[in-house]
Structure formats: C-alpha cells, structure tokens
Amino acid sequence: MPDSFPQLCCSFAERPSKVGVSYHNAAYRALGLDYTYIAFSVQDAPSAVQALRTLGIRGCGVTMPHKQAVIPYLDHLDPAAAEMKAVNTIVNDDGLLTGYNFDWSAAKQALQEATSLENKEAVVVGAGGASRAVVYALVSSGARVRLYNRTLDKAVSLAEEFGLVSAYPLAELPQVGAYDIIVNTTSVGHHALGETVVPPELIHPDAVVFDVVAEPLETTLLDQAKAKGARCVAGHRMRLLQAAEQFRIYTGVEPPLDVMQAALLEASKPHLTTDDANR
Ligand code: ATR
C-alpha cells in the first residue's frame, strides 16, 4: 500500500456517538493527515472485527458490550488488555490485529493530574466495565480500593480479581469513613442532571472526586464536589486522554491535544431544541 493511501479509522458501538468522530477528524485535519474516522453501529462484533481485516481499516475504538467480545478474534493482546480482559482499541498492522486497553491508562493519567496515587485510600462506586479500568489504574499505582456496588456479587468478584480491593454493598456508602479519592464509575448522572450516587455530605474539601461520566461535561457530582472545594477530575478528561493514545498509535504522530479538546467540548454540548433556538 503506498504511504499516501488514505487511512480509515473507526469505532464500534451499539449506539455510536458523534463525539469521537468529531475529535479524531479535527486532529487529522489540524495536522493535514490523510485519515478519516467514522463510527459504526455494530451488533455482531466478530463480523465487524473481520471487516477491519477485509477493508484494511487502520484502527478501531471499541465500546461496551464489545470490549470482551472482540478478544477471541484478535491476533495479539497487549499485557494490560490481557490482564483486564477488556479491549478498547484495535490496531491493524497489515492484517495483524492487536488489542489494547487505554481506558485504564487514561483514568490513571487523569487522576494523576490531580493527585499522586501511591498509598492513597480510594473509594470506587460501581463494578461494571468502567470500574474495571479505574480499579486497575488505582491498584497498579499502589492505592488501596474500597469498592461499593448496588449488586454486591459483582463488587466481590472484581475485588477477588485485583489485590488491595475490598467490596461493600452500595447501601453502606454513607458509612465509608476516611478516604482520599472517590470515583463514580456507575452510569448514574449520564445525561441526567440532578442525579448522583454519592451523597454530597460524604464529599470533603481535601478529597479528589472523579466522575467517569463524560456527558454532561459537568455532572451533578462534580458540581457538588466543586462547591465543597474538592479537586475534580472530569470524565471528559479521561475520554480525551484515551483518544490521544489512540491517535498516537494509529498515526505514529503526537496528538494535538488542544485541538482534540476543543472538538470534544463542542461536540459534547447539549443539542439545542427548536424551542431553545427560538428563545
Ligand atoms: P459500564 O461499562 O459503563 O461501567 P456497566 O458494566 O453496565 O456499564 O456497569 C454499570 C454500573 O453502574 C454497575 O456497577 C451498576 O450497578 P449494578 O452492578 O448493581 O447493576 C451501576 N448502576 C447503574 N445504575 C445504577 C443506579 N441507578 N444506582 C446504582 N448503581 C447503578
């Protein structure tokens, strides 16, 4: 394939979002790269992975529920993806597909922009896919994790997989005691202002509060944390940092982070309804 041949990158999701399309394409355009990014609505992950090979698609972002489903169809896994048993990025090197997981490294980087992690007491709420990435980031950085989830069994099995983790039912969160870092990994607050799974009275001014919910850009949890004087880590920061790693590995070029951030913020703004626009 000639060097100048246009490259295609994409994402697989059940419900595709325009946000990723927007920041990847903005970055390609800013650097004059002959790349295009599109989002596919995918139900059948194995066939979609085969399509990457057939069509020579350079790279692919993978969202739930496909993060585990794609694994048997790849040629290689990087060590973190193998340990986490979840892939969020596939890279196609001349037909050889490698799965990576940048969710955890982006979570770690976003947290480390606010605090060091070693020997910190962390509280993580939720035990789904996002929780896996956050718990892996915290534990691999030397933090101790207390995991709270509505369905206790899921927290217990996640805690058994990683060391330094203990599991509790969500109902016990109000009795959490002292902590340094608190993270919401549940979907509570996603496109739902006013909803939070963390009682506001638990937030203290010395806390670092991380909400993995990326839309809205400022969730109710982060609003409450800011009001208490806590340091906030936003879900859209983690989203941007994992996208930057994807960009770097797809293109071999340093990502223009400011361009990607501007595109992300613009694309994540709530849509104006006709009524709003006429006001
Ligand atoms: P993701 O991949 O985005 O993490 P997920 O794997 O479906 O999504 O996990 C969603 C998490 O949000 C789970 O921890 C879920 O709790 P359960 O395991 O009990 O289902 C949590 N969650 C979703 N809605 C919730 C709610 N209303 N209250 C508390 N926890 C909720």
Tab-separated table of N, CA and C in Angstrom, residues 24 47 107 114 117 123 147 175 198 209 230 239 254 271 278:
chain	number	residue	atom	x	y	z
A	24	HIS	N	-11.405	13.045	16.589
A	24	HIS	CA	-10.382	12.376	15.769
A	24	HIS	C	-10.228	13.102	14.429
A	47	SER	N	-17.990	-10.348	13.197
A	47	SER	CA	-18.005	-9.944	11.782
A	47	SER	C	-17.384	-8.565	11.612
A	107	ALA	N	-7.495	6.763	32.721
A	107	ALA	CA	-8.026	7.010	34.072
A	107	ALA	C	-6.878	7.364	35.014
A	114	ALA	N	-4.380	15.289	39.157
A	114	ALA	CA	-4.935	15.915	40.367
A	114	ALA	C	-4.225	15.487	41.642
A	117	LEU	N	-1.063	8.718	43.553
A	117	LEU	CA	-1.974	7.608	43.854
A	117	LEU	C	-1.399	6.626	44.875
A	123	VAL	N	-12.108	5.216	47.138
A	123	VAL	CA	-13.449	4.627	47.170
A	123	VAL	C	-13.955	4.643	45.737
A	147	LEU	N	-14.534	-0.883	47.220
A	147	LEU	CA	-15.449	-0.922	46.076
A	147	LEU	C	-16.879	-1.059	46.583
A	175	GLN	N	-21.502	5.133	55.273
A	175	GLN	CA	-20.585	4.868	56.408
A	175	GLN	C	-19.139	4.665	55.930
A	198	VAL	N	-23.350	9.510	44.845
A	198	VAL	CA	-22.518	9.824	46.021
A	198	VAL	C	-23.251	10.874	46.876
A	209	VAL	N	-12.261	14.103	43.606
A	209	VAL	CA	-13.524	13.494	43.163
A	209	VAL	C	-13.484	13.319	41.650
A	230	ALA	N	-13.435	20.569	46.709
A	230	ALA	CA	-12.659	19.357	46.392
A	230	ALA	C	-12.012	19.509	45.010
A	239	ARG	N	-11.775	10.639	28.736
A	239	ARG	CA	-12.159	10.345	27.355
A	239	ARG	C	-11.139	10.925	26.372
A	254	GLU	N	2.383	12.685	17.387
A	254	GLU	CA	1.888	13.224	18.656
A	254	GLU	C	0.514	13.882	18.453
A	271	HIS	N	-27.591	19.381	22.672
A	271	HIS	CA	-28.230	19.913	21.465
A	271	HIS	C	-29.265	20.960	21.848
A	278	ASN	N	-35.355	29.091	19.415
A	278	ASN	CA	-36.266	30.220	19.132
A	278	ASN	C	-36.391	31.189	20.293
